[in-house]
């Protein structure tokens, strides 16, 4: 919990800063406070000046906005610096460096997350404490008084959602603690604030029931039923109905969130005469959400919807799907095909004919007479070539007041009635479904397709339905795997089909893409070509930098707007951009240039020069987060850089080597280090450091080859007398760790530690000296000298607090807590574990969280909270299975789970778990696995052996060791159930 002695920036109400003495800090006017609020909201990510202007002023900023931002930032610095905080600048980006300044929005999210984890892992008391703390931070409406600031409305939505979830979970936790009266009071307030939330009503009714008031519980459910019916026209969901029956029967279980209720049924339109429609194309799939959106807009008075997207994206198919759905509901619908129609008069005549009107002197009047005021829908397909398309649509709408027009086009029409609805590529699962439908049509004898192959193939084609259909045609003569391999080499040129029954413009994905590119102006097309060098997503800063290159580049933001509007460039929710994969492949194939890679490499070098050094110290998490935005650009450079560029790419990888650790991407980082170390053209300096880095990272991910690679690299580094750096010092520490952990060779561990200290001392770098010192504690721990290990860890904690490096502090807190557990100082250990648990919330979910959960489960075990320990280790096994695989963590987690299970009296189950834990650790080269267990785990194991006896215990150990993965799978299956 944040100390009350700290200054605090409040977002969850009016944006204000309260100094440590309780006085208000002057922050200036509305827009200046809005800039501060935006930077706090973005923290720990930087925000460019353009992003700040868009956020604070929106689409119509003042001409002086850029200078005004600088003035505001200068004023905010004057207010923040006396508090130990600041607004820093890197290039064109600003970052709130909060320092000791508490930010209530950050504390709120952290408390909510901790409360949810505690509730999930069987600690309702802790959950109540953290969720109560979170709710208390809320002081009304977030960003109060800033309703006119553009970013405020969207920012409030996730905060309100998190707040609602926290209040719901708080009631749940109160019920689990048996505090029914408190739950009733909270529930009454919650349903008053959120009368349509069925989970709130369910929790309130359950609370009344648990307080012994069955009548009040049933009255609550009746109130819920009336509210939902009167206000929304809905019946209560199945969970409320079930809960009512359970209350009547006295069989109420622990409360669970109710399933979301069904949407309100559409009102039945009046029947109108039907007109025959073209048949719906085969393979219509994956568009239910956008169809629902279309039907809703048509039903609520939207008169013109324009379905926009590149050729082949499925606009016509979607429009026909809409037509058939509306007709099935009794709406009168016609389709007018306008492909190739240029003249407005001819287009109007085609529309009239679609209504069964021919040879009319005045087609518009005839259309109006035919339709009248009755509801009707016109689908006007392929209008992008039509001159004055907007005027044609407006004229038809004016002639028939009851008419809704749905157009399909590659671009906006910009008439006053238009609602532009972009048609996105198919989602991954729907794209695979479509591919399998086409394969079944063209090659019915092929009864099985590898789902992974189909998914990768559809991803390479960008989820474009036309591309997927054309690719499936090739399955007549290729297997899907062969098709995927060839598509990787020529994603566009391969997908050309002759003899097709489709229109000529759709015989080739190349022609479709060229047609879409042809709608762009020169700056937008040039920008896309430059972006095509990146395999994946690029941040705005990189897109702007690349867009400003070359002759006559124009405004990069205008080019981005144009490309996104043409749907050739995807925009993520986090503000990054990605070329549609086949568009990227096409641009590389026809127009790729060496200078594009050079420009990308230069941009990556610049951001690495800033973020690399910052990944050690107080801004390490922020710097790693920035590199995460640049991940795809970085890996694109690492993939393609050869010759002299390989040397530069290697230097970038060395400079940013800590990124892979901080973002839990060690396995990926290891692959890149190995790849770069073998690349031709590297200097000995870069090659050898890369080899050391590859060996270190291989050890981190439990690769048995890592030690030998590392040993070879360090020997070469010594022979070349390379200047010491963090890679070399850490390499010696990692080699020593292998000796200490796997081989129990404490003499070799000491030798490696001495080498690390010599290099660190020669560097004169305090951080490297501290790194080598910390290894002394690690080696002492594994040699059994717990007092020395604890003393070294505590010295390291002091240094880490001073430096502000959160990762080092986290690891040292855990190291010290481990020694305290071995020394029997459980209460002291728990204090450090809890600090580490709070600190882990500042990192993205990853290996840091896994390690903290492991230590926390040991702490829970040591303090007799055995059920909570089982819950923690189960969550930990789920994390390692689904996202962060690590055999050490799996083995240790199984051991702690076994100990907690034994303490709960389930000794046979515990022995099986220990057998699995031992085998997992032996498989990665661990010897004497029992020697490294905390005393509390070993004590439980000895007790189980005593209870079961030697023969039964050995038999159960063998059962667990026979197939650890099967045991883990069963645990996780039970957990999900």
Coordinates of C-alpha atoms in Angstrom, one line a residue, residues 495-758:
X495 CA -1.9 -17.1 -56.1
X496 CA -2.8 -16.5 -59.7
X497 CA -5.5 -18.8 -61.1
X498 CA -6.5 -19.3 -64.7
X499 CA -9.7 -20.8 -66.0
X500 CA -11.6 -19.5 -63.0
X501 CA -15.3 -18.6 -63.2
X502 CA -14.6 -15.4 -61.1
X503 CA -14.4 -12.0 -62.7
X504 CA -11.1 -11.3 -64.5
X505 CA -10.1 -8.8 -61.9
X506 CA -10.2 -11.5 -59.2
X507 CA -8.2 -14.1 -61.1
X508 CA -5.0 -12.8 -59.4
X509 CA -4.3 -11.6 -55.9
X510 CA -1.5 -9.5 -57.5
X511 CA -4.1 -7.7 -59.6
X512 CA -6.3 -7.0 -56.6
X513 CA -3.4 -5.6 -54.6
X514 CA -2.1 -3.5 -57.5
X515 CA -5.6 -2.1 -57.9
X516 CA -5.7 -1.2 -54.2
X517 CA -2.3 0.4 -54.4
X518 CA -3.3 2.3 -57.5
X519 CA -5.8 4.3 -55.4
X520 CA -3.0 5.7 -53.3
X521 CA -1.1 8.9 -53.8
X522 CA 2.7 8.9 -54.2
X523 CA 3.6 9.6 -50.5
X524 CA 1.3 6.8 -49.2
X525 CA 2.6 4.2 -51.7
X526 CA 6.2 5.2 -50.9
X527 CA 5.5 4.9 -47.2
X528 CA 4.0 1.4 -47.7
X529 CA 7.1 0.3 -49.7
X530 CA 9.4 1.5 -46.9
X531 CA 7.2 -0.2 -44.3
X532 CA 7.3 -3.5 -46.2
X533 CA 10.8 -4.1 -44.9
X534 CA 9.3 -4.9 -41.5
X535 CA 7.7 -8.3 -40.8
X536 CA 5.0 -7.2 -38.5
X537 CA 4.0 -4.2 -36.5
X538 CA 5.8 -0.8 -36.4
X539 CA 5.3 2.0 -33.8
X540 CA 4.1 5.4 -35.0
X541 CA 7.5 7.0 -34.4
X542 CA 9.1 4.5 -36.9
X543 CA 6.3 4.9 -39.4
X544 CA 6.8 8.7 -39.3
X545 CA 10.6 8.4 -39.6
X546 CA 10.4 6.1 -42.6
X547 CA 7.6 8.1 -44.2
X548 CA 9.8 11.2 -44.1
X549 CA 12.6 9.6 -46.2
X550 CA 13.1 10.0 -49.9
X551 CA 12.2 12.7 -52.4
X552 CA 8.9 14.6 -51.9
X553 CA 7.7 12.4 -49.0
X554 CA 4.8 14.6 -48.0
X555 CA 3.3 14.5 -44.5
X556 CA 3.8 11.0 -43.1
X557 CA 0.6 11.3 -41.0
X558 CA -1.4 12.0 -44.1
X559 CA 0.2 9.0 -45.8
X560 CA -0.7 6.8 -42.8
X561 CA -4.3 8.1 -42.9
X562 CA -4.6 7.3 -46.6
X563 CA -3.1 3.8 -46.2
X564 CA -5.3 2.9 -43.2
X565 CA -8.4 4.2 -45.0
X566 CA -7.6 2.0 -48.0
X567 CA -7.2 -0.9 -45.5
X568 CA -3.8 -1.8 -46.8
X569 CA -2.3 -0.9 -43.4
X570 CA -3.8 -2.2 -40.1
X571 CA -3.9 0.0 -37.0
X572 CA -3.8 -1.8 -33.7
X573 CA -5.5 -0.7 -30.4
X574 CA -2.0 0.3 -29.1
X575 CA -1.4 2.6 -32.0
X576 CA 1.0 0.4 -34.1
X577 CA 0.8 -0.3 -37.8
X578 CA 1.1 -3.4 -39.9
X579 CA 1.0 -4.0 -43.6
X580 CA -1.4 -6.7 -44.7
X581 CA 1.0 -9.7 -45.2
X582 CA 0.3 -10.3 -48.9
X583 CA 0.6 -6.6 -49.6
X584 CA 4.0 -6.6 -47.8
X585 CA 5.2 -9.5 -49.9
X586 CA 4.0 -7.9 -53.1
X587 CA 5.7 -4.6 -52.5
X588 CA 9.0 -6.4 -51.6
X589 CA 8.8 -8.5 -54.7
X590 CA 8.2 -5.7 -57.1
X591 CA 9.9 -2.7 -55.5
X592 CA 12.2 -3.8 -52.6
X593 CA 15.3 -1.7 -52.2
X594 CA 18.5 -2.0 -50.2
X595 CA 18.2 1.5 -48.8
X596 CA 14.9 0.5 -47.1
X597 CA 16.8 -1.9 -44.9
X598 CA 19.5 0.7 -44.3
X599 CA 16.9 3.2 -43.2
X600 CA 15.3 0.7 -40.9
X601 CA 18.6 -0.4 -39.3
X602 CA 19.5 3.3 -38.7
X603 CA 16.2 3.9 -36.9
X604 CA 16.6 0.7 -34.8
X605 CA 20.2 1.7 -33.9
X606 CA 18.9 5.1 -32.7
X607 CA 16.2 3.6 -30.4
X608 CA 18.6 0.9 -29.2
X609 CA 21.2 3.6 -28.3
X610 CA 18.6 5.3 -26.1
X611 CA 16.9 2.2 -24.6
X612 CA 19.8 -0.2 -24.3
X613 CA 21.7 1.6 -21.5
X614 CA 18.4 2.6 -19.8
X615 CA 17.5 -1.1 -19.4
X616 CA 19.7 -1.2 -16.4
X617 CA 18.5 1.2 -13.7
X618 CA 15.3 3.0 -12.7
X619 CA 13.9 3.3 -16.2
X620 CA 14.5 -0.4 -17.1
X621 CA 10.9 -1.4 -17.4
X622 CA 10.0 1.7 -19.4
X623 CA 12.9 1.2 -21.8
X624 CA 12.1 -2.5 -22.3
X625 CA 8.5 -1.5 -23.0
X626 CA 9.6 0.9 -25.7
X627 CA 11.8 -1.9 -27.3
X628 CA 8.7 -4.1 -27.1
X629 CA 6.9 -1.7 -29.4
X630 CA 9.9 -2.0 -31.8
X631 CA 10.2 -5.8 -31.5
X632 CA 9.1 -6.6 -35.0
X633 CA 11.4 -3.9 -36.5
X634 CA 14.3 -5.2 -34.4
X635 CA 13.8 -8.8 -35.5
X636 CA 13.4 -7.8 -39.1
X637 CA 16.8 -6.2 -39.0
X638 CA 18.3 -9.3 -37.3
X639 CA 16.7 -11.5 -39.9
X640 CA 18.0 -9.6 -43.0
X641 CA 21.2 -7.9 -42.0
X642 CA 24.2 -9.4 -43.8
X643 CA 27.7 -8.2 -44.6
X644 CA 28.6 -4.9 -43.0
X645 CA 25.0 -4.6 -41.8
X646 CA 25.4 -7.8 -39.8
X647 CA 28.1 -6.1 -37.6
X648 CA 25.7 -3.2 -36.9
X649 CA 22.8 -5.6 -36.2
X650 CA 25.1 -7.6 -33.8
X651 CA 26.0 -4.4 -32.0
X652 CA 22.2 -3.6 -31.6
X653 CA 21.5 -7.0 -30.2
X654 CA 24.3 -6.7 -27.7
X655 CA 23.2 -3.2 -26.7
X656 CA 19.6 -4.4 -26.1
X657 CA 20.4 -7.9 -24.6
X658 CA 18.6 -7.2 -21.4
X659 CA 15.3 -6.6 -23.3
X660 CA 14.8 -10.4 -23.8
X661 CA 15.2 -10.9 -20.0
X662 CA 12.9 -8.1 -18.9
X663 CA 10.1 -9.0 -21.4
X664 CA 10.3 -12.8 -20.8
X665 CA 11.5 -13.5 -24.3
X666 CA 14.7 -15.4 -23.4
X667 CA 14.1 -18.4 -25.7
X668 CA 13.6 -16.0 -28.6
X669 CA 16.6 -13.9 -27.7
X670 CA 18.8 -17.0 -27.5
X671 CA 17.8 -18.0 -31.1
X672 CA 18.7 -14.5 -32.4
X673 CA 22.1 -14.6 -30.5
X674 CA 22.9 -18.0 -32.0
X675 CA 21.9 -16.9 -35.5
X676 CA 23.9 -13.6 -35.4
X677 CA 27.0 -15.3 -33.9
X678 CA 27.2 -17.6 -37.0
X679 CA 26.7 -14.9 -39.5
X680 CA 29.5 -14.1 -42.0
X681 CA 31.1 -10.7 -41.8
X682 CA 31.2 -10.1 -38.0
X683 CA 34.3 -8.8 -36.3
X684 CA 35.9 -11.0 -33.7
X685 CA 34.7 -8.6 -31.0
X686 CA 31.1 -8.8 -31.9
X687 CA 31.2 -12.5 -32.8
X688 CA 32.7 -13.6 -29.5
X689 CA 30.4 -11.4 -27.3
X690 CA 27.5 -12.8 -29.3
X691 CA 28.7 -16.3 -28.6
X692 CA 28.9 -15.5 -24.8
X693 CA 25.4 -14.0 -24.9
X694 CA 24.0 -17.0 -26.8
X695 CA 25.5 -19.4 -24.2
X696 CA 24.2 -17.4 -21.3
X697 CA 20.7 -17.2 -22.7
X698 CA 20.8 -20.9 -23.5
X699 CA 21.6 -21.6 -19.8
X700 CA 18.6 -19.4 -18.8
X701 CA 16.3 -21.5 -20.9
X702 CA 17.8 -24.8 -19.6
X703 CA 19.6 -25.8 -22.8
X704 CA 22.2 -28.4 -21.9
X705 CA 24.5 -27.1 -24.7
X706 CA 24.6 -23.6 -23.2
X707 CA 27.5 -24.3 -20.8
X708 CA 29.8 -25.5 -23.5
X709 CA 29.0 -22.6 -25.8
X710 CA 29.5 -20.2 -23.0
X711 CA 32.8 -21.8 -22.0
X712 CA 34.1 -21.5 -25.5
X713 CA 33.0 -17.9 -25.9
X714 CA 34.6 -16.8 -22.6
X715 CA 37.9 -18.5 -23.5
X716 CA 37.9 -16.7 -26.8
X717 CA 37.1 -13.4 -25.1
X718 CA 40.1 -13.9 -22.7
X719 CA 42.4 -14.8 -25.6
X720 CA 41.4 -11.6 -27.4
X721 CA 41.6 -9.6 -24.2
X722 CA 38.2 -8.1 -24.9
X723 CA 37.1 -5.1 -22.8
X724 CA 34.8 -6.1 -20.0
X725 CA 31.1 -5.4 -20.2
X726 CA 27.9 -6.7 -18.7
X727 CA 27.7 -9.6 -21.2
X728 CA 31.1 -11.0 -20.3
X729 CA 30.8 -10.5 -16.5
X730 CA 27.3 -12.0 -16.5
X731 CA 28.7 -14.9 -18.7
X732 CA 31.1 -15.9 -16.0
X733 CA 28.4 -15.6 -13.4
X734 CA 26.1 -17.9 -15.5
X735 CA 28.9 -20.4 -16.0
X736 CA 29.5 -20.5 -12.3
X737 CA 25.8 -21.0 -11.7
X738 CA 25.8 -24.1 -13.8
X739 CA 28.7 -25.5 -11.8
X740 CA 26.9 -24.7 -8.5
X741 CA 23.5 -25.9 -9.4
X742 CA 23.9 -28.8 -11.8
X743 CA 27.3 -30.2 -10.9
X744 CA 27.6 -29.2 -7.3
X745 CA 31.2 -28.1 -8.2
X746 CA 31.7 -25.3 -5.7
X747 CA 35.4 -24.9 -6.5
X748 CA 34.6 -24.3 -10.2
X749 CA 31.8 -21.9 -9.2
X750 CA 34.3 -20.0 -7.0
X751 CA 36.7 -19.8 -9.9
X752 CA 34.1 -18.4 -12.3
X753 CA 33.0 -15.9 -9.6
X754 CA 36.6 -14.7 -9.3
X755 CA 36.9 -14.2 -13.0
X756 CA 33.7 -12.1 -12.9
X757 CA 35.1 -10.0 -10.1
X758 CA 38.4 -9.4 -11.9

